[in-house]
Amino acid sequence: MSSPSASLPAPYRPPRHPQAWAWLFALSQIGGLVLGWQFGWHWGLPVILGAQALSFWATLWPQSRLLSPVLTRLPAQGRAVWLTIDDGPSDDTPALLDLLDRHEAKACFFVVGERAAARPALVREIVRRGHEIGNHSHGHPEKWFWALPPRAMRAQIDEAQQVLSALAGKPPRWFRAVVGMANPFVAAALKPLGLTRVAWSARGFDAREADPARVVARIVRGLRPGAIVLLHEGAPHGRSVAVVAAVLERLAQDGYRCVLPQDEATAASGSADPTRIAAAGATVAP
């Protein structure tokens, strides 16, 4: 399905102005107050509340680029996709690695810091087999990650980065927010670590859905060359390996290859695989 050297050039975009949202939000609130004072609250109040609603929406919508840059897909020149697997390492990891080997597929494992620290050999094995490690927070607080204050948000990302850097031998380049929800404080935590936030463009809801056929049907709806495919391991239903196997089979049937992204500097050197994508056109905020 892919050769070991195959890769997708991808933009590497840590946030450059992580506090820009705060200035814009403050201006919107001040502007609403001024409008309300000068022309009546039927003008000012909608501006104030609208800005607040927009910030809340941007937090809850994983593909939103309002609060920080985020990769959602990579516009490929060939039939290649970026396979990402969240929530490990887990009991499923060895079977998934064998499955990926059989399909000659590469994936980025977005792992949880605490789980990685508990199973360091699995993290090292992921790297040894040619896959990539991504930061998926330290404790995976799925119910309240979106609402973390600045210090707690930084701790979740920093601690995971420290653990994963030590185990993988190099710091992760990619970060995925828990449940995809990134509040206004995520960008400030990503910038000093040089992390790029990654969302997805093809999702099967396999963390809850146990039927591989239903997961595949959902993923196919978002499947395009350069798609970022979201899957999980260690799901409570216990069928994660079967689900990933079904997705890999469908990708192979449709002629897609699962390969890893690379940064723009490497891509510009001309060392990329013939299936490489044009990094300049990737779906990412400036």
PDB file of C-alpha atoms in Angstrom:
ATOM      1  CA  MET A   1       0.000   0.000   0.000  1.00  0.00           C
ATOM      2  CA  SER A   2       2.965   2.324   0.559  1.00  0.00           C
ATOM      3  CA  SER A   3       6.704   2.077   0.450  1.00  0.00           C
ATOM      4  CA  PRO A   4       8.749   2.791   3.591  1.00  0.00           C
ATOM      5  CA  SER A   5      10.138   5.980   2.034  1.00  0.00           C
ATOM      6  CA  ALA A   6       6.821   7.343   0.841  1.00  0.00           C
ATOM      7  CA  SER A   7       5.771  10.643   2.382  1.00  0.00           C
ATOM      8  CA  LEU A   8       3.433  13.581   1.960  1.00  0.00           C
ATOM      9  CA  PRO A   9       4.912  17.087   2.069  1.00  0.00           C
ATOM     10  CA  ALA A  10       2.920  18.985   4.647  1.00  0.00           C
ATOM     11  CA  PRO A  11       3.028  22.497   6.050  1.00  0.00           C
ATOM     12  CA  TYR A  12       4.565  22.727   9.474  1.00  0.00           C
ATOM     13  CA  ARG A  13       2.653  25.560  11.140  1.00  0.00           C
ATOM     14  CA  PRO A  14       3.013  26.176  14.865  1.00  0.00           C
ATOM     15  CA  PRO A  15       0.934  29.202  15.933  1.00  0.00           C
ATOM     16  CA  ARG A  16       2.719  32.485  15.239  1.00  0.00           C
ATOM     17  CA  HIS A  17       0.403  34.897  17.065  1.00  0.00           C
ATOM     18  CA  PRO A  18      -1.243  32.902  19.869  1.00  0.00           C
ATOM     19  CA  GLN A  19      -2.604  35.990  21.629  1.00  0.00           C
ATOM     20  CA  ALA A  20      -4.238  37.539  18.553  1.00  0.00           C
ATOM     21  CA  TRP A  21      -7.628  36.089  19.496  1.00  0.00           C
ATOM     22  CA  ALA A  22      -7.517  37.911  22.868  1.00  0.00           C
ATOM     23  CA  TRP A  23      -6.963  41.307  21.251  1.00  0.00           C
ATOM     24  CA  LEU A  24      -9.678  40.711  18.675  1.00  0.00           C
ATOM     25  CA  PHE A  25     -12.103  39.478  21.324  1.00  0.00           C
ATOM     26  CA  ALA A  26     -11.390  42.468  23.562  1.00  0.00           C
ATOM     27  CA  LEU A  27     -11.912  44.852  20.650  1.00  0.00           C
ATOM     28  CA  SER A  28     -15.239  43.195  19.830  1.00  0.00           C
ATOM     29  CA  GLN A  29     -16.438  43.605  23.407  1.00  0.00           C
ATOM     30  CA  ILE A  30     -15.292  47.213  23.622  1.00  0.00           C
ATOM     31  CA  GLY A  31     -16.812  47.914  20.221  1.00  0.00           C
ATOM     32  CA  GLY A  32     -20.117  46.424  21.381  1.00  0.00           C
ATOM     33  CA  LEU A  33     -20.100  48.594  24.488  1.00  0.00           C
ATOM     34  CA  VAL A  34     -19.395  51.711  22.427  1.00  0.00           C
ATOM     35  CA  LEU A  35     -22.190  50.860  19.973  1.00  0.00           C
ATOM     36  CA  GLY A  36     -24.577  50.219  22.821  1.00  0.00           C
ATOM     37  CA  TRP A  37     -23.702  53.511  24.511  1.00  0.00           C
ATOM     38  CA  GLN A  38     -23.872  55.569  21.336  1.00  0.00           C
ATOM     39  CA  PHE A  39     -26.696  53.950  19.354  1.00  0.00           C
ATOM     40  CA  GLY A  40     -28.589  51.722  21.765  1.00  0.00           C
ATOM     41  CA  TRP A  41     -28.199  48.189  23.050  1.00  0.00           C
ATOM     42  CA  HIS A  42     -30.172  46.737  20.166  1.00  0.00           C
ATOM     43  CA  TRP A  43     -26.928  47.377  18.218  1.00  0.00           C
ATOM     44  CA  GLY A  44     -24.287  46.794  20.882  1.00  0.00           C
ATOM     45  CA  LEU A  45     -25.596  43.655  22.539  1.00  0.00           C
ATOM     46  CA  PRO A  46     -25.641  41.515  19.364  1.00  0.00           C
ATOM     47  CA  VAL A  47     -21.987  42.429  18.740  1.00  0.00           C
ATOM     48  CA  ILE A  48     -20.978  41.447  22.282  1.00  0.00           C
ATOM     49  CA  LEU A  49     -22.928  38.200  22.336  1.00  0.00           C
ATOM     50  CA  GLY A  50     -22.046  37.346  18.743  1.00  0.00           C
ATOM     51  CA  ALA A  51     -18.319  37.509  19.458  1.00  0.00           C
ATOM     52  CA  GLN A  52     -18.771  35.321  22.503  1.00  0.00           C
ATOM     53  CA  ALA A  53     -20.797  32.783  20.538  1.00  0.00           C
ATOM     54  CA  LEU A  54     -18.187  32.759  17.764  1.00  0.00           C
ATOM     55  CA  SER A  55     -15.394  32.033  20.245  1.00  0.00           C
ATOM     56  CA  PHE A  56     -17.414  29.211  21.785  1.00  0.00           C
ATOM     57  CA  TRP A  57     -18.131  27.719  18.346  1.00  0.00           C
ATOM     58  CA  ALA A  58     -14.445  27.931  17.403  1.00  0.00           C
ATOM     59  CA  THR A  59     -13.553  25.985  20.545  1.00  0.00           C
ATOM     60  CA  LEU A  60     -16.020  23.181  19.878  1.00  0.00           C
ATOM     61  CA  TRP A  61     -15.516  22.849  16.096  1.00  0.00           C
ATOM     62  CA  PRO A  62     -12.291  20.830  15.484  1.00  0.00           C
ATOM     63  CA  GLN A  63     -11.708  22.234  11.985  1.00  0.00           C
ATOM     64  CA  SER A  64     -12.046  25.867  13.055  1.00  0.00           C
ATOM     65  CA  ARG A  65      -8.956  27.998  12.389  1.00  0.00           C
ATOM     66  CA  LEU A  66     -10.250  31.039  14.237  1.00  0.00           C
ATOM     67  CA  LEU A  67      -8.205  30.443  17.403  1.00  0.00           C
ATOM     68  CA  SER A  68      -5.123  28.713  15.962  1.00  0.00           C
ATOM     69  CA  PRO A  69      -3.814  27.182  12.719  1.00  0.00           C
ATOM     70  CA  VAL A  70      -4.956  23.620  12.114  1.00  0.00           C
ATOM     71  CA  LEU A  71      -4.331  21.033   9.413  1.00  0.00           C
ATOM     72  CA  THR A  72      -7.561  19.495   8.146  1.00  0.00           C
ATOM     73  CA  ARG A  73      -6.427  17.893   4.880  1.00  0.00           C
ATOM     74  CA  LEU A  74      -3.488  17.818   2.494  1.00  0.00           C
ATOM     75  CA  PRO A  75      -4.290  18.415  -1.218  1.00  0.00           C
ATOM     76  CA  ALA A  76      -2.580  15.453  -2.834  1.00  0.00           C
ATOM     77  CA  GLN A  77      -1.361  15.046  -6.383  1.00  0.00           C
ATOM     78  CA  GLY A  78      -1.801  11.273  -5.982  1.00  0.00           C
ATOM     79  CA  ARG A  79      -4.043   8.871  -4.079  1.00  0.00           C
ATOM     80  CA  ALA A  80      -2.333   9.161  -0.699  1.00  0.00           C
ATOM     81  CA  VAL A  81      -3.821   9.797   2.734  1.00  0.00           C
ATOM     82  CA  TRP A  82      -2.501  10.491   6.213  1.00  0.00           C
ATOM     83  CA  LEU A  83      -3.737   7.798   8.614  1.00  0.00           C
ATOM     84  CA  THR A  84      -3.876   8.917  12.253  1.00  0.00           C
ATOM     85  CA  ILE A  85      -4.685   6.686  15.235  1.00  0.00           C
ATOM     86  CA  ASP A  86      -5.622   8.276  18.571  1.00  0.00           C
ATOM     87  CA  ASP A  87      -5.676   7.341  22.271  1.00  0.00           C
ATOM     88  CA  GLY A  88      -2.868   4.796  22.610  1.00  0.00           C
ATOM     89  CA  PRO A  89      -0.753   3.071  23.460  1.00  0.00           C
ATOM     90  CA  SER A  90      -3.114   0.264  24.381  1.00  0.00           C
ATOM     91  CA  ASP A  91      -3.539  -3.495  24.309  1.00  0.00           C
ATOM     92  CA  ASP A  92      -4.423  -3.040  20.625  1.00  0.00           C
ATOM     93  CA  THR A  93      -1.099  -1.469  19.658  1.00  0.00           C
ATOM     94  CA  PRO A  94       0.906  -4.643  18.829  1.00  0.00           C
ATOM     95  CA  ALA A  95      -1.899  -6.028  16.643  1.00  0.00           C
ATOM     96  CA  LEU A  96      -2.286  -2.673  14.899  1.00  0.00           C
ATOM     97  CA  LEU A  97       1.425  -2.504  14.157  1.00  0.00           C
ATOM     98  CA  ASP A  98       1.318  -5.980  12.624  1.00  0.00           C
ATOM     99  CA  LEU A  99      -1.747  -4.995  10.610  1.00  0.00           C
ATOM    100  CA  LEU A 100      -0.058  -1.868   9.288  1.00  0.00           C
ATOM    101  CA  ASP A 101       3.012  -3.898   8.334  1.00  0.00           C
ATOM    102  CA  ARG A 102       0.879  -6.320   6.335  1.00  0.00           C
ATOM    103  CA  HIS A 103      -0.631  -3.429   4.406  1.00  0.00           C
ATOM    104  CA  GLU A 104       2.723  -1.630   4.082  1.00  0.00           C
ATOM    105  CA  ALA A 105       0.960   1.379   5.606  1.00  0.00           C
ATOM    106  CA  LYS A 106       2.384   4.116   7.785  1.00  0.00           C
ATOM    107  CA  ALA A 107       0.462   6.006  10.468  1.00  0.00           C
ATOM    108  CA  CYS A 108       0.846   8.749  13.031  1.00  0.00           C
ATOM    109  CA  PHE A 109      -0.098   7.523  16.506  1.00  0.00           C
ATOM    110  CA  PHE A 110      -1.429  10.406  18.598  1.00  0.00           C
ATOM    111  CA  VAL A 111      -0.672   9.000  22.032  1.00  0.00           C
ATOM    112  CA  VAL A 112      -1.524  10.056  25.572  1.00  0.00           C
ATOM    113  CA  GLY A 113       1.426  10.947  27.803  1.00  0.00           C
ATOM    114  CA  GLU A 114       0.310   8.991  30.873  1.00  0.00           C
ATOM    115  CA  ARG A 115      -0.438   5.889  28.804  1.00  0.00           C
ATOM    116  CA  ALA A 116       2.906   6.184  27.025  1.00  0.00           C
ATOM    117  CA  ALA A 117       4.756   6.427  30.335  1.00  0.00           C
ATOM    118  CA  ALA A 118       2.972   3.260  31.495  1.00  0.00           C
ATOM    119  CA  ARG A 119       3.869   1.354  28.282  1.00  0.00           C
ATOM    120  CA  PRO A 120       7.180   2.793  27.058  1.00  0.00           C
ATOM    121  CA  ALA A 121       8.100  -0.323  25.057  1.00  0.00           C
ATOM    122  CA  LEU A 122       5.034   0.135  22.846  1.00  0.00           C
ATOM    123  CA  VAL A 123       5.965   3.725  22.047  1.00  0.00           C
ATOM    124  CA  ARG A 124       9.480   2.661  21.109  1.00  0.00           C
ATOM    125  CA  GLU A 125       8.076  -0.136  18.954  1.00  0.00           C
ATOM    126  CA  ILE A 126       5.817   2.301  17.094  1.00  0.00           C
ATOM    127  CA  VAL A 127       8.865   4.405  16.237  1.00  0.00           C
ATOM    128  CA  ARG A 128      11.034   1.369  15.425  1.00  0.00           C
ATOM    129  CA  ARG A 129       8.516   0.234  12.818  1.00  0.00           C
ATOM    130  CA  GLY A 130       8.676   3.566  11.024  1.00  0.00           C
ATOM    131  CA  HIS A 131       5.545   5.273  12.299  1.00  0.00           C
ATOM    132  CA  GLU A 132       5.299   8.711  13.875  1.00  0.00           C
ATOM    133  CA  ILE A 133       4.296   9.810  17.359  1.00  0.00           C
ATOM    134  CA  GLY A 134       1.959  12.766  17.960  1.00  0.00           C
ATOM    135  CA  ASN A 135       1.043  14.593  21.177  1.00  0.00           C
ATOM    136  CA  HIS A 136      -2.521  13.908  22.360  1.00  0.00           C
ATOM    137  CA  SER A 137      -2.297  15.518  25.824  1.00  0.00           C
ATOM    138  CA  HIS A 138      -0.934  13.986  29.017  1.00  0.00           C
ATOM    139  CA  GLY A 139      -4.083  12.744  30.737  1.00  0.00           C
ATOM    140  CA  HIS A 140      -6.740  12.812  27.976  1.00  0.00           C
ATOM    141  CA  PRO A 141      -9.371  14.733  29.987  1.00  0.00           C
ATOM    142  CA  GLU A 142     -12.056  14.249  27.334  1.00  0.00           C
ATOM    143  CA  LYS A 143     -14.930  15.780  29.313  1.00  0.00           C
ATOM    144  CA  TRP A 144     -13.225  19.062  30.162  1.00  0.00           C
ATOM    145  CA  PHE A 145     -10.165  19.555  27.938  1.00  0.00           C
ATOM    146  CA  TRP A 146     -12.063  22.219  25.970  1.00  0.00           C
ATOM    147  CA  ALA A 147     -12.565  24.240  29.178  1.00  0.00           C
ATOM    148  CA  LEU A 148      -9.050  24.050  30.661  1.00  0.00           C
ATOM    149  CA  PRO A 149      -7.567  27.361  31.899  1.00  0.00           C
ATOM    150  CA  PRO A 150      -4.145  28.473  30.597  1.00  0.00           C
ATOM    151  CA  ARG A 151      -1.909  26.845  33.223  1.00  0.00           C
ATOM    152  CA  ALA A 152      -3.699  23.484  33.121  1.00  0.00           C
ATOM    153  CA  MET A 153      -3.727  23.506  29.318  1.00  0.00           C
ATOM    154  CA  ARG A 154      -0.007  24.157  29.163  1.00  0.00           C
ATOM    155  CA  ALA A 155       0.636  21.366  31.689  1.00  0.00           C
ATOM    156  CA  GLN A 156      -1.355  18.847  29.642  1.00  0.00           C
ATOM    157  CA  ILE A 157       0.621  19.607  26.493  1.00  0.00           C
ATOM    158  CA  ASP A 158       4.058  20.216  28.072  1.00  0.00           C
ATOM    159  CA  GLU A 159       4.067  17.062  30.192  1.00  0.00           C
ATOM    160  CA  ALA A 160       3.048  14.872  27.274  1.00  0.00           C
ATOM    161  CA  GLN A 161       5.735  16.455  25.093  1.00  0.00           C
ATOM    162  CA  GLN A 162       8.423  15.720  27.676  1.00  0.00           C
ATOM    163  CA  VAL A 163       7.391  12.075  28.060  1.00  0.00           C
ATOM    164  CA  LEU A 164       7.014  11.441  24.337  1.00  0.00           C
ATOM    165  CA  SER A 165      10.255  13.195  23.415  1.00  0.00           C
ATOM    166  CA  ALA A 166      12.180  10.967  25.808  1.00  0.00           C
ATOM    167  CA  LEU A 167      10.529   7.751  24.632  1.00  0.00           C
ATOM    168  CA  ALA A 168      10.510   8.476  20.888  1.00  0.00           C
ATOM    169  CA  GLY A 169      14.012   9.944  20.789  1.00  0.00           C
ATOM    170  CA  LYS A 170      12.791  13.211  19.297  1.00  0.00           C
ATOM    171  CA  PRO A 171       9.996  15.687  20.092  1.00  0.00           C
ATOM    172  CA  PRO A 172       6.659  15.193  18.350  1.00  0.00           C
ATOM    173  CA  ARG A 173       5.809  17.738  15.651  1.00  0.00           C
ATOM    174  CA  TRP A 174       2.035  17.244  15.668  1.00  0.00           C
ATOM    175  CA  PHE A 175      -0.653  17.826  18.286  1.00  0.00           C
ATOM    176  CA  ARG A 176      -4.263  16.720  18.304  1.00  0.00           C
ATOM    177  CA  ALA A 177      -6.660  18.236  20.822  1.00  0.00           C
ATOM    178  CA  VAL A 178      -8.669  15.850  22.974  1.00  0.00           C
ATOM    179  CA  VAL A 179     -11.942  15.179  21.133  1.00  0.00           C
ATOM    180  CA  GLY A 180     -10.597  17.762  18.663  1.00  0.00           C
ATOM    181  CA  MET A 181     -11.769  20.704  20.779  1.00  0.00           C
ATOM    182  CA  ALA A 182      -9.123  23.412  21.131  1.00  0.00           C
ATOM    183  CA  ASN A 183      -9.951  26.420  23.293  1.00  0.00           C
ATOM    184  CA  PRO A 184      -8.225  29.829  23.050  1.00  0.00           C
ATOM    185  CA  PHE A 185      -5.358  28.733  25.337  1.00  0.00           C
ATOM    186  CA  VAL A 186      -4.130  25.871  23.155  1.00  0.00           C
ATOM    187  CA  ALA A 187      -2.166  28.052  20.714  1.00  0.00           C
ATOM    188  CA  ALA A 188      -0.090  29.648  23.470  1.00  0.00           C
ATOM    189  CA  ALA A 189       0.917  26.174  24.698  1.00  0.00           C
ATOM    190  CA  LEU A 190       1.785  24.910  21.207  1.00  0.00           C
ATOM    191  CA  LYS A 191       3.979  27.796  20.062  1.00  0.00           C
ATOM    192  CA  PRO A 192       7.007  27.344  22.384  1.00  0.00           C
ATOM    193  CA  LEU A 193       7.041  23.610  21.651  1.00  0.00           C
ATOM    194  CA  GLY A 194       6.829  24.103  17.884  1.00  0.00           C
ATOM    195  CA  LEU A 195       3.721  21.923  17.634  1.00  0.00           C
ATOM    196  CA  THR A 196       1.276  22.034  14.728  1.00  0.00           C
ATOM    197  CA  ARG A 197      -2.365  21.255  15.499  1.00  0.00           C
ATOM    198  CA  VAL A 198      -3.939  18.500  13.399  1.00  0.00           C
ATOM    199  CA  ALA A 199      -7.658  17.808  12.954  1.00  0.00           C
ATOM    200  CA  TRP A 200      -9.104  15.505  10.261  1.00  0.00           C
ATOM    201  CA  SER A 201     -11.197  15.344   7.108  1.00  0.00           C
ATOM    202  CA  ALA A 202     -12.415  11.707   7.260  1.00  0.00           C
ATOM    203  CA  ARG A 203     -13.923  10.360  10.469  1.00  0.00           C
ATOM    204  CA  GLY A 204     -15.831   7.162  11.245  1.00  0.00           C
ATOM    205  CA  PHE A 205     -16.722   7.781  14.929  1.00  0.00           C
ATOM    206  CA  ASP A 206     -15.033   4.470  15.692  1.00  0.00           C
ATOM    207  CA  ALA A 207     -14.391   5.356  19.339  1.00  0.00           C
ATOM    208  CA  ARG A 208     -18.116   4.661  19.862  1.00  0.00           C
ATOM    209  CA  GLU A 209     -19.140   2.706  16.747  1.00  0.00           C
ATOM    210  CA  ALA A 210     -18.239  -1.000  16.873  1.00  0.00           C
ATOM    211  CA  ASP A 211     -19.494  -2.001  13.404  1.00  0.00           C
ATOM    212  CA  PRO A 212     -16.556  -1.838  10.952  1.00  0.00           C
ATOM    213  CA  ALA A 213     -18.893  -1.495   7.952  1.00  0.00           C
ATOM    214  CA  ARG A 214     -20.540   1.614   9.400  1.00  0.00           C
ATOM    215  CA  VAL A 215     -17.173   3.156  10.237  1.00  0.00           C
ATOM    216  CA  VAL A 216     -15.921   2.521   6.707  1.00  0.00           C
ATOM    217  CA  ALA A 217     -19.075   4.017   5.183  1.00  0.00           C
ATOM    218  CA  ARG A 218     -18.600   7.224   7.169  1.00  0.00           C
ATOM    219  CA  ILE A 219     -14.915   7.516   6.350  1.00  0.00           C
ATOM    220  CA  VAL A 220     -15.534   6.992   2.648  1.00  0.00           C
ATOM    221  CA  ARG A 221     -17.759  10.087   2.615  1.00  0.00           C
ATOM    222  CA  GLY A 222     -14.754  12.241   3.524  1.00  0.00           C
ATOM    223  CA  LEU A 223     -12.164  10.282   1.616  1.00  0.00           C
ATOM    224  CA  ARG A 224     -10.185  12.287  -0.923  1.00  0.00           C
ATOM    225  CA  PRO A 225      -6.526  12.354  -1.952  1.00  0.00           C
ATOM    226  CA  GLY A 226      -4.706  14.058   0.925  1.00  0.00           C
ATOM    227  CA  ALA A 227      -7.404  13.256   3.481  1.00  0.00           C
ATOM    228  CA  ILE A 228      -6.443  13.075   7.145  1.00  0.00           C
ATOM    229  CA  VAL A 229      -8.160   9.906   8.382  1.00  0.00           C
ATOM    230  CA  LEU A 230      -9.071   9.696  12.079  1.00  0.00           C
ATOM    231  CA  LEU A 231      -9.198   6.304  13.808  1.00  0.00           C
ATOM    232  CA  HIS A 232      -8.773   5.119  17.413  1.00  0.00           C
ATOM    233  CA  GLU A 233      -7.279   2.269  19.383  1.00  0.00           C
ATOM    234  CA  GLY A 234      -8.348   0.786  22.699  1.00  0.00           C
ATOM    235  CA  ALA A 235     -12.012   1.724  22.230  1.00  0.00           C
ATOM    236  CA  PRO A 236     -14.389   0.441  24.951  1.00  0.00           C
ATOM    237  CA  HIS A 237     -16.225  -1.772  22.460  1.00  0.00           C
ATOM    238  CA  GLY A 238     -13.041  -3.803  21.946  1.00  0.00           C
ATOM    239  CA  ARG A 239     -13.179  -3.905  18.131  1.00  0.00           C
ATOM    240  CA  SER A 240     -10.619  -1.261  17.219  1.00  0.00           C
ATOM    241  CA  VAL A 241      -8.320  -3.694  15.422  1.00  0.00           C
ATOM    242  CA  ALA A 242     -11.189  -5.051  13.320  1.00  0.00           C
ATOM    243  CA  VAL A 243     -12.279  -1.506  12.481  1.00  0.00           C
ATOM    244  CA  VAL A 244      -8.796  -0.405  11.393  1.00  0.00           C
ATOM    245  CA  ALA A 245      -8.448  -3.594   9.359  1.00  0.00           C
ATOM    246  CA  ALA A 246     -11.688  -2.864   7.512  1.00  0.00           C
ATOM    247  CA  VAL A 247     -10.607   0.716   6.792  1.00  0.00           C
ATOM    248  CA  LEU A 248      -7.226  -0.411   5.475  1.00  0.00           C
ATOM    249  CA  GLU A 249      -8.917  -2.961   3.222  1.00  0.00           C
ATOM    250  CA  ARG A 250     -11.225  -0.294   1.779  1.00  0.00           C
ATOM    251  CA  LEU A 251      -8.354   2.123   1.265  1.00  0.00           C
ATOM    252  CA  ALA A 252      -6.448  -0.554  -0.622  1.00  0.00           C
ATOM    253  CA  GLN A 253      -9.488  -1.383  -2.758  1.00  0.00           C
ATOM    254  CA  ASP A 254      -9.840   2.278  -3.683  1.00  0.00           C
ATOM    255  CA  GLY A 255      -6.156   2.603  -4.505  1.00  0.00           C
ATOM    256  CA  TYR A 256      -5.160   4.783  -1.550  1.00  0.00           C
ATOM    257  CA  ARG A 257      -1.791   4.615   0.196  1.00  0.00           C
ATOM    258  CA  CYS A 258      -1.237   5.480   3.864  1.00  0.00           C
ATOM    259  CA  VAL A 259       1.920   7.558   4.114  1.00  0.00           C
ATOM    260  CA  LEU A 260       3.456  10.052   6.511  1.00  0.00           C
ATOM    261  CA  PRO A 261       3.727  13.818   6.063  1.00  0.00           C
ATOM    262  CA  GLN A 262       7.025  15.625   5.972  1.00  0.00           C
ATOM    263  CA  ASP A 263       7.897  19.264   6.468  1.00  0.00           C
ATOM    264  CA  GLU A 264       8.128  21.737   3.612  1.00  0.00           C
ATOM    265  CA  ALA A 265      11.921  22.021   3.732  1.00  0.00           C
ATOM    266  CA  THR A 266      12.350  18.313   3.025  1.00  0.00           C
ATOM    267  CA  ALA A 267       9.645  18.434   0.378  1.00  0.00           C
ATOM    268  CA  ALA A 268      11.392  21.319  -1.384  1.00  0.00           C
ATOM    269  CA  SER A 269      14.573  19.249  -1.640  1.00  0.00           C
ATOM    270  CA  GLY A 270      12.767  16.949  -4.053  1.00  0.00           C
ATOM    271  CA  SER A 271      13.142  13.829  -1.899  1.00  0.00           C
ATOM    272  CA  ALA A 272       9.415  13.250  -1.614  1.00  0.00           C
ATOM    273  CA  ASP A 273       7.593  10.295  -3.076  1.00  0.00           C
ATOM    274  CA  PRO A 274       5.887  10.788  -6.461  1.00  0.00           C
ATOM    275  CA  THR A 275       2.542  10.875  -4.655  1.00  0.00           C
ATOM    276  CA  ARG A 276       3.608  14.064  -2.896  1.00  0.00           C
ATOM    277  CA  ILE A 277       1.225  16.940  -2.393  1.00  0.00           C
ATOM    278  CA  ALA A 278       1.625  20.661  -2.965  1.00  0.00           C
ATOM    279  CA  ALA A 279       2.279  22.042   0.499  1.00  0.00           C
ATOM    280  CA  ALA A 280       1.336  25.555  -0.479  1.00  0.00           C
ATOM    281  CA  GLY A 281      -2.239  24.510  -1.089  1.00  0.00           C
ATOM    282  CA  ALA A 282      -2.784  22.604   2.147  1.00  0.00           C
ATOM    283  CA  THR A 283      -5.866  23.428   4.157  1.00  0.00           C
ATOM    284  CA  VAL A 284      -4.282  25.319   7.018  1.00  0.00           C
ATOM    285  CA  ALA A 285      -4.522  28.801   8.443  1.00  0.00           C
ATOM    286  CA  PRO A 286      -1.607  31.166   7.801  1.00  0.00           C
TER     287      PRO A 286
END
